Amino acid sequence: MNHFNYVAPRTLRDALAALAQPGAVAVAGGTNLLDLMKENVATPATLVDVNALPLAAIEAMPDGGLRLGALARNADTAHHPLVRARYPLLSAALLAGASPQIRNMATNGGNLLQRTRCYYFYDTGTPCNKRSPGSGCPARNGLARMHAVLGASVDCVATHPSDMCVALAALGAVVHVASVAGERGIAMADFHRLPGATPHVDNSLAAGELITHITLPPVPEGFGRHAAYLKLRERASYAFALVSVAALLDIGKDGTVSAARIALGGVAHKPWRDEAAEQGLVGRRPDAAAFEAAAACLLRDAVATGGPTPGSNAFKIPMARRAVVRALQMALQGQLTNTGELALHTAAAGATP
Ligand SMILES: Cc1cc2nc3c(=O)[nH]c(=O)nc-3n(C[C@H](O)[C@H](O)[C@H](O)COP(=O)(O)OP(=O)(O)OC[C@H]3O[C@@H](n4cnc5c(N)ncnc54)[C@H](O)[C@@H]3O)c2cc1C
C-alpha cells in the first residue's frame, strides 16, 4: 500500500476544498476503496474521510419523491420505511447485494462509485486498460464469465457490479454532486458510461466532485405493486450478479401495460436500459409473448466474449433473455424478489411483507 495523507473534514465546504487537491479521494464505508488500496490498484495521495458530514438523511420530498443521503448506509436505506413503502424495488436490490455486515458499512454514494469486479482489474500482475490505460484487455480472450455482453469495446468488457444502481436506473434516479465549482444533478442514465476507448473513466463525475444525495422521482402507483428484482449469481448469496433485472409494471384498468421499466445489471459497463423495449410493452397485454418480445429487444445487440469454456460469457445472453421474461412475470404477480433476504429481514423485524 502506498503512503497517503488522511483528513476528516467536518463541513461540506472543508471536504470540497480537500477534494479539490490533486490526488485526493473521498472514503465513505471503505468497503471497496480500502481493498483497492491494499492491492495497489488505487493509490490516492490523500484520503478525505467524509463520514462526519451531515449527508446521511433519508427524507420525503414535497413532490412525493425521496431524497437519499450519500452517506446513508445501504442497510439503513433498504430498511427505511419510506423506501420500503414507495420504492420496494430499491429495498430488494440493496438486500440482494453483498452481506449484512458489508451493507451496514457501505454507503449509497460509495455503492454508485464501486469499481468493476473484473479479475484482471484487481490483479496488478496482468494488463488492464481500466487500471493501466493502453496496457491491454486479457478478459477478451480469457476469463469473462462475469463480463459484458452489451455496450463493451475492444478495450474493455468489464461490467458495473452494483445491484443498487440497477434499481436506481429503473426508477429514474438523479445523482446530486457538489464541488468547489458548484452543484449539479446527473440523471442516472448519464452517470455511468460505456467504456469506449477510455475504460479507466467509469462515470461522468468531474475531478473533485462529491456525491451529496440521490433523488428518486415519484413513480406510477403500479410500480409499488408490480416490482421485481431478479438476481442470478454463482452462489445463492454473497455473490455479484451474473445477470440481474429490475422490472416495474403499471397495469391499466383495461388490463394492458400502461408503463414499464426494465434495467439489466451484470451485462454492461452501466445498468442497461432500452426505451424501445419498454415502450414496446405499453398497450399490450402482459403475457409471455409481450415479455419475450421485450427481452429480445433488450438483448438484440448482445455479443459474447472471453476464451473457450469456462472463459466465455456466451451463456449470459440466453440467461439474460430468460431473466427479463421471468422478472416481468414476477413483477406482474407481485413477487418482489427471487432472493430470500427481504423476506428474512421482514420476518426478523416482525413486519408483514
Ligand atoms: C465481499 C463483497 C461483496 C460485495 N457484493 C456486492 C453485491 O453483491 N452487490 C453490490 O451491489 N455490491 C456488492 N459489494 C460492493 C459494496 O456494495 C460496495 O463496496 C459499497 O457499496 C461501497 O460503498 P462504500 O461506502 O464502502 O464506498 P468506499 O469503499 O468508501 O468508496 C468507493 C468509491 O466511492 C467513492 N466515494 C464514496 N463516497 C463518495 C461520495 N459521497 N462522493 C464521491 N465519491 C465517493 C470513493 O472515493 C471510492 O472511489 C460487495 C463488496 C464486497 C467487499
XYZ file of C-alpha atoms and ligand atoms in Angstrom:
406
model
C 0.000 0.000 0.000
C 1.296 3.490 -0.832
C 1.745 6.204 1.791
C -1.144 8.656 1.871
C -2.429 11.612 3.856
C -5.673 11.372 5.811
C -8.052 14.219 6.573
C -11.518 14.097 8.164
C -13.294 17.402 7.460
C -16.396 18.252 9.487
C -18.088 20.570 6.999
C -19.054 20.166 3.345
C -17.074 23.265 2.481
C -13.878 21.869 4.012
C -14.458 18.482 2.361
C -14.870 20.056 -1.086
C -11.715 22.145 -0.571
C -9.792 18.989 0.377
C -11.191 17.070 -2.614
C -10.083 19.869 -4.955
C -6.448 18.968 -4.259
C -4.674 16.693 -6.808
C -4.808 13.004 -5.854
C -7.475 13.485 -3.172
C -10.178 10.807 -2.976
C -13.249 10.510 -0.743
C -13.626 7.497 1.525
C -17.019 6.584 2.993
C -17.637 2.978 4.161
C -14.279 1.950 2.702
C -15.594 -1.491 1.680
C -14.307 -1.139 -1.878
C -11.698 1.613 -1.778
C -9.636 0.111 1.036
C -9.490 -3.269 -0.744
C -8.271 -1.490 -3.879
C -5.632 0.379 -1.893
C -4.403 -2.808 -0.208
C -3.947 -4.346 -3.670
C -2.239 -1.192 -5.037
C -4.987 -0.784 -7.622
C -5.906 2.594 -6.086
C -3.087 4.844 -4.885
C -4.632 8.113 -3.647
C -2.377 10.889 -2.341
C -4.966 11.921 0.262
C -7.975 10.139 1.726
C -10.758 12.563 2.540
C -12.897 10.782 5.137
C -16.395 12.172 4.563
C -18.144 10.258 7.350
C -18.544 13.303 9.634
C -20.552 15.226 7.009
C -24.324 15.579 7.548
C -25.257 13.596 4.436
C -26.953 10.503 5.864
C -30.612 11.584 5.970
C -33.405 9.898 4.028
C -36.288 12.320 3.576
C -39.581 12.622 1.727
C -39.701 15.415 -0.854
C -42.710 17.688 -1.409
C -43.348 16.237 -4.891
C -43.798 12.727 -3.458
C -40.266 11.637 -4.285
C -37.492 10.702 -1.902
C -34.055 12.101 -1.109
C -31.378 9.584 -0.119
C -28.265 10.960 1.570
C -24.972 9.853 0.037
C -23.770 8.707 3.456
C -26.894 6.707 4.353
C -25.749 3.117 4.771
C -27.080 0.573 2.288
C -28.776 -1.343 5.146
C -30.445 1.786 6.560
C -31.667 2.709 3.084
C -33.026 -0.765 2.355
C -34.953 -0.909 5.656
C -36.165 2.686 5.737
C -39.996 2.716 5.943
C -40.328 5.267 3.124
C -38.079 3.233 0.822
C -39.915 0.013 1.684
C -43.314 1.621 1.121
C -42.650 3.689 -2.011
C -39.702 2.017 -3.729
C -39.718 -1.678 -2.718
C -37.625 -2.400 -5.832
C -34.746 -0.443 -4.295
C -35.009 -2.320 -0.974
C -34.960 -5.632 -2.805
C -31.945 -4.686 -4.942
C -29.960 -3.442 -1.957
C -30.708 -6.557 0.076
C -29.634 -8.769 -2.822
C -26.151 -7.251 -2.619
C -23.103 -8.186 -0.548
C -23.658 -9.356 3.063
C -25.407 -7.803 6.087
C -22.053 -6.710 7.530
C -20.970 -5.006 4.305
C -24.380 -3.376 3.846
C -24.047 -1.915 7.369
C -20.850 -0.116 6.282
C -21.421 0.541 2.572
C -22.917 3.922 1.700
C -25.183 4.991 -1.143
C -22.532 7.265 -2.659
C -19.881 4.552 -2.450
C -22.193 1.984 -3.995
C -22.547 4.106 -7.137
C -18.787 4.517 -7.403
C -17.651 0.979 -6.604
C -15.264 -0.321 -9.261
C -15.728 -3.328 -11.516
C -15.123 -6.851 -10.214
C -13.155 -7.897 -13.348
C -10.491 -10.317 -12.114
C -7.813 -8.683 -14.299
C -8.584 -5.221 -12.907
C -7.742 -6.443 -9.391
C -4.635 -8.393 -10.464
C -1.784 -5.906 -10.855
C 0.315 -8.715 -12.386
C -1.817 -8.618 -15.557
C -2.532 -5.848 -18.087
C -5.839 -3.983 -17.804
C -6.911 -0.934 -19.796
C -9.171 0.214 -16.956
C -6.380 0.115 -14.349
C -3.471 0.994 -16.643
C -4.696 2.649 -19.877
C -3.175 1.221 -23.037
C -1.868 -1.969 -21.410
C -4.453 -4.329 -22.972
C -7.509 -6.398 -22.017
C -6.821 -10.072 -21.204
C -10.511 -10.687 -20.486
C -11.403 -10.552 -24.176
C -9.755 -13.936 -24.771
C -9.571 -15.042 -21.169
C -11.925 -15.468 -18.225
C -15.018 -13.445 -18.994
C -17.856 -15.231 -17.208
C -18.732 -12.058 -15.278
C -18.191 -9.748 -18.227
C -20.236 -7.572 -20.540
C -22.402 -8.748 -23.422
C -23.761 -5.265 -24.182
C -22.013 -1.954 -24.848
C -18.463 -3.334 -24.495
C -15.499 -2.093 -26.549
C -12.307 -3.642 -27.896
C -10.558 -2.041 -24.921
C -12.815 -3.209 -22.087
C -15.522 -5.777 -21.402
C -15.915 -5.046 -17.681
C -19.313 -4.743 -16.014
C -20.549 -2.428 -13.286
C -21.211 -4.703 -10.314
C -23.815 -2.758 -8.317
C -27.294 -4.074 -7.570
C -28.492 -0.754 -6.161
C -27.646 1.075 -9.393
C -29.833 -1.259 -11.455
C -32.853 -0.307 -9.348
C -31.885 3.390 -9.423
C -31.673 3.240 -13.221
C -35.138 1.683 -13.484
C -36.568 4.266 -11.064
C -35.091 7.220 -12.983
C -32.971 8.497 -10.067
C -30.884 11.668 -10.201
C -27.416 11.847 -8.611
C -26.604 15.202 -6.984
C -22.989 16.281 -6.695
C -21.075 19.257 -5.325
C -17.574 20.642 -5.769
C -15.781 23.940 -5.179
C -17.197 24.941 -8.599
C -20.855 24.465 -7.523
C -23.626 21.854 -7.566
C -25.337 19.852 -10.314
C -27.656 16.896 -10.824
C -26.812 13.986 -13.150
C -29.534 11.674 -14.449
C -28.774 8.071 -13.525
C -28.835 7.184 -17.233
C -25.892 9.549 -17.784
C -23.991 8.836 -14.571
C -22.099 5.680 -15.577
C -20.564 5.491 -19.042
C -19.718 2.869 -21.619
C -16.006 2.014 -21.860
C -15.213 3.042 -25.460
C -11.530 3.921 -25.798
C -11.318 5.325 -22.237
C -12.409 2.498 -19.931
C -10.465 3.973 -16.993
C -13.245 6.596 -16.777
C -16.193 4.862 -15.101
C -18.606 7.763 -14.815
C -19.326 11.396 -15.583
C -18.110 12.836 -12.256
C -15.588 15.639 -12.676
C -12.443 15.751 -10.524
C -13.194 16.980 -7.003
C -16.942 16.281 -7.154
C -18.619 14.680 -4.144
C -21.973 12.916 -4.306
C -24.210 14.615 -1.733
C -27.517 12.820 -2.326
C -29.694 10.885 -4.754
C -33.282 11.798 -5.556
C -35.995 9.383 -6.604
C -38.875 10.918 -8.559
C -42.489 9.971 -7.840
C -43.419 6.899 -9.892
C -46.755 5.429 -11.072
C -48.645 3.738 -8.240
C -48.457 0.376 -10.001
C -44.653 0.397 -9.738
C -45.086 -0.226 -5.981
C -47.248 -3.323 -6.537
C -45.631 -4.660 -9.701
C -41.917 -4.501 -8.934
C -39.317 -7.253 -9.100
C -35.567 -7.542 -8.637
C -34.262 -10.826 -10.014
C -30.617 -11.644 -9.326
C -28.863 -14.655 -10.858
C -25.437 -15.498 -9.443
C -22.934 -18.296 -8.986
C -23.890 -18.817 -5.309
C -27.217 -18.369 -3.545
C -25.914 -15.380 -1.572
C -22.912 -13.081 -1.140
C -22.022 -13.042 -4.831
C -22.128 -10.457 -7.574
C -24.746 -10.796 -10.303
C -24.103 -12.730 -13.469
C -27.324 -11.145 -14.625
C -29.855 -9.093 -12.703
C -33.107 -7.487 -13.783
C -35.100 -4.665 -12.214
C -38.638 -4.709 -13.610
C -41.552 -2.341 -12.995
C -45.013 -2.529 -14.481
C -48.088 -0.346 -14.248
C -51.217 -2.129 -15.418
C -54.160 -0.015 -16.598
C -57.844 -0.630 -15.849
C -58.227 -2.345 -19.228
C -55.599 -4.926 -18.216
C -52.897 -3.707 -20.592
C -49.483 -2.321 -19.661
C -49.622 1.448 -19.180
C -45.957 1.886 -18.206
C -42.920 -0.379 -17.960
C -39.311 -0.060 -16.899
C -36.633 -2.719 -17.277
C -32.983 -2.348 -16.264
C -30.355 -5.044 -16.611
C -27.359 -5.488 -14.324
C -24.229 -7.615 -14.768
C -24.284 -7.293 -18.547
C -22.650 -3.939 -19.294
C -20.371 -1.164 -18.035
C -23.516 0.515 -16.714
C -27.090 -0.505 -15.849
C -28.677 -1.256 -19.224
C -31.999 0.274 -20.207
C -33.583 0.457 -23.627
C -36.594 2.661 -24.174
C -37.676 0.669 -27.235
C -38.079 -2.479 -25.117
C -40.124 -0.613 -22.506
C -42.310 1.266 -24.992
C -42.919 -1.985 -26.856
C -44.783 -3.288 -23.811
C -47.085 -0.295 -23.461
C -50.626 -1.017 -24.653
C -50.016 -4.773 -24.786
C -51.475 -7.429 -22.536
C -48.823 -8.516 -20.021
C -48.386 -12.021 -21.388
C -45.486 -14.299 -22.300
C -45.372 -13.099 -25.916
C -45.092 -9.460 -24.878
C -42.401 -10.222 -22.276
C -40.387 -12.327 -24.733
C -40.523 -9.521 -27.300
C -39.232 -7.050 -24.686
C -36.399 -9.439 -23.768
C -35.427 -9.964 -27.415
C -35.408 -6.203 -27.972
C -33.202 -5.565 -24.910
C -30.652 -8.216 -25.890
C -30.729 -7.617 -29.660
C -27.151 -6.278 -29.778
C -25.653 -8.728 -27.274
C -22.224 -10.160 -28.162
C -20.307 -12.830 -26.254
C -16.664 -12.505 -25.286
C -13.922 -14.457 -23.493
C -11.868 -17.576 -24.173
C -13.261 -21.069 -24.659
C -15.296 -22.658 -21.843
C -15.106 -21.835 -18.953
C -13.940 -18.377 -20.083
C -16.762 -17.443 -22.426
C -19.781 -15.477 -21.275
C -21.942 -16.679 -24.203
C -24.267 -18.362 -21.696
C -25.237 -14.953 -20.338
C -27.132 -13.944 -23.471
C -29.901 -16.594 -23.274
C -29.736 -16.330 -19.480
C -30.408 -12.590 -19.642
C -33.277 -13.092 -22.104
C -34.958 -15.610 -19.828
C -34.249 -13.455 -16.774
C -36.068 -10.496 -18.329
C -39.137 -12.650 -19.029
C -39.078 -14.098 -15.536
C -38.596 -10.728 -13.837
C -41.558 -9.292 -15.733
C -43.662 -12.294 -14.701
C -42.562 -11.807 -11.080
C -43.447 -8.112 -11.243
C -46.856 -8.914 -12.698
C -47.529 -11.399 -9.898
C -46.213 -9.065 -7.195
C -43.238 -11.282 -6.336
C -40.623 -8.734 -5.367
C -37.503 -10.854 -5.348
C -36.045 -14.284 -6.022
C -33.608 -13.905 -3.132
C -34.545 -14.695 0.451
C -33.042 -11.589 2.052
C -36.047 -9.299 2.010
C -38.383 -11.925 3.442
C -35.844 -12.813 6.139
C -35.350 -9.206 7.182
C -39.067 -8.577 7.150
C -39.665 -11.585 9.385
C -36.875 -10.504 11.742
C -38.402 -7.048 12.049
C -41.812 -8.584 12.829
C -43.366 -6.766 9.888
C -45.817 -8.019 7.297
C -44.260 -8.385 3.850
C -17.142 -9.148 -0.496
C -18.001 -8.090 -1.136
C -19.170 -8.446 -1.778
C -19.962 -7.477 -2.365
N -21.110 -7.830 -3.027
C -21.858 -6.885 -3.630
C -23.037 -7.217 -4.348
O -23.417 -8.394 -4.454
N -23.737 -6.219 -4.927
C -23.356 -4.912 -4.823
O -24.037 -4.049 -5.362
N -22.238 -4.569 -4.174
C -21.503 -5.513 -3.575
N -20.365 -5.161 -2.926
C -19.869 -3.803 -3.058
C -20.332 -2.868 -1.976
O -21.708 -2.623 -2.148
C -19.524 -1.595 -2.172
O -18.195 -1.900 -1.780
C -20.054 -0.445 -1.363
O -21.353 -0.105 -1.756
C -19.159 0.768 -1.488
O -19.587 1.745 -0.571
P -18.567 2.375 0.447
O -19.285 3.449 1.183
O -17.907 1.333 1.287
O -17.537 3.004 -0.569
P -15.963 3.275 -0.414
O -15.219 1.998 -0.494
O -15.701 4.173 0.735
O -15.727 4.105 -1.755
C -15.930 3.524 -3.018
C -15.660 4.600 -4.078
O -16.633 5.625 -3.958
C -16.012 6.881 -3.740
N -16.928 7.607 -2.851
C -17.530 7.127 -1.738
N -18.451 8.016 -1.313
C -18.412 9.065 -2.173
C -19.152 10.280 -2.286
N -20.127 10.621 -1.420
N -18.862 11.120 -3.304
C -17.874 10.819 -4.189
N -17.147 9.679 -4.129
C -17.437 8.820 -3.138
C -14.654 6.563 -3.171
O -13.728 7.596 -3.453
C -14.320 5.280 -3.897
O -13.831 5.587 -5.172
C -19.572 -6.118 -2.281
C -18.407 -5.754 -1.614
C -17.617 -6.719 -1.040
C -16.368 -6.280 -0.317
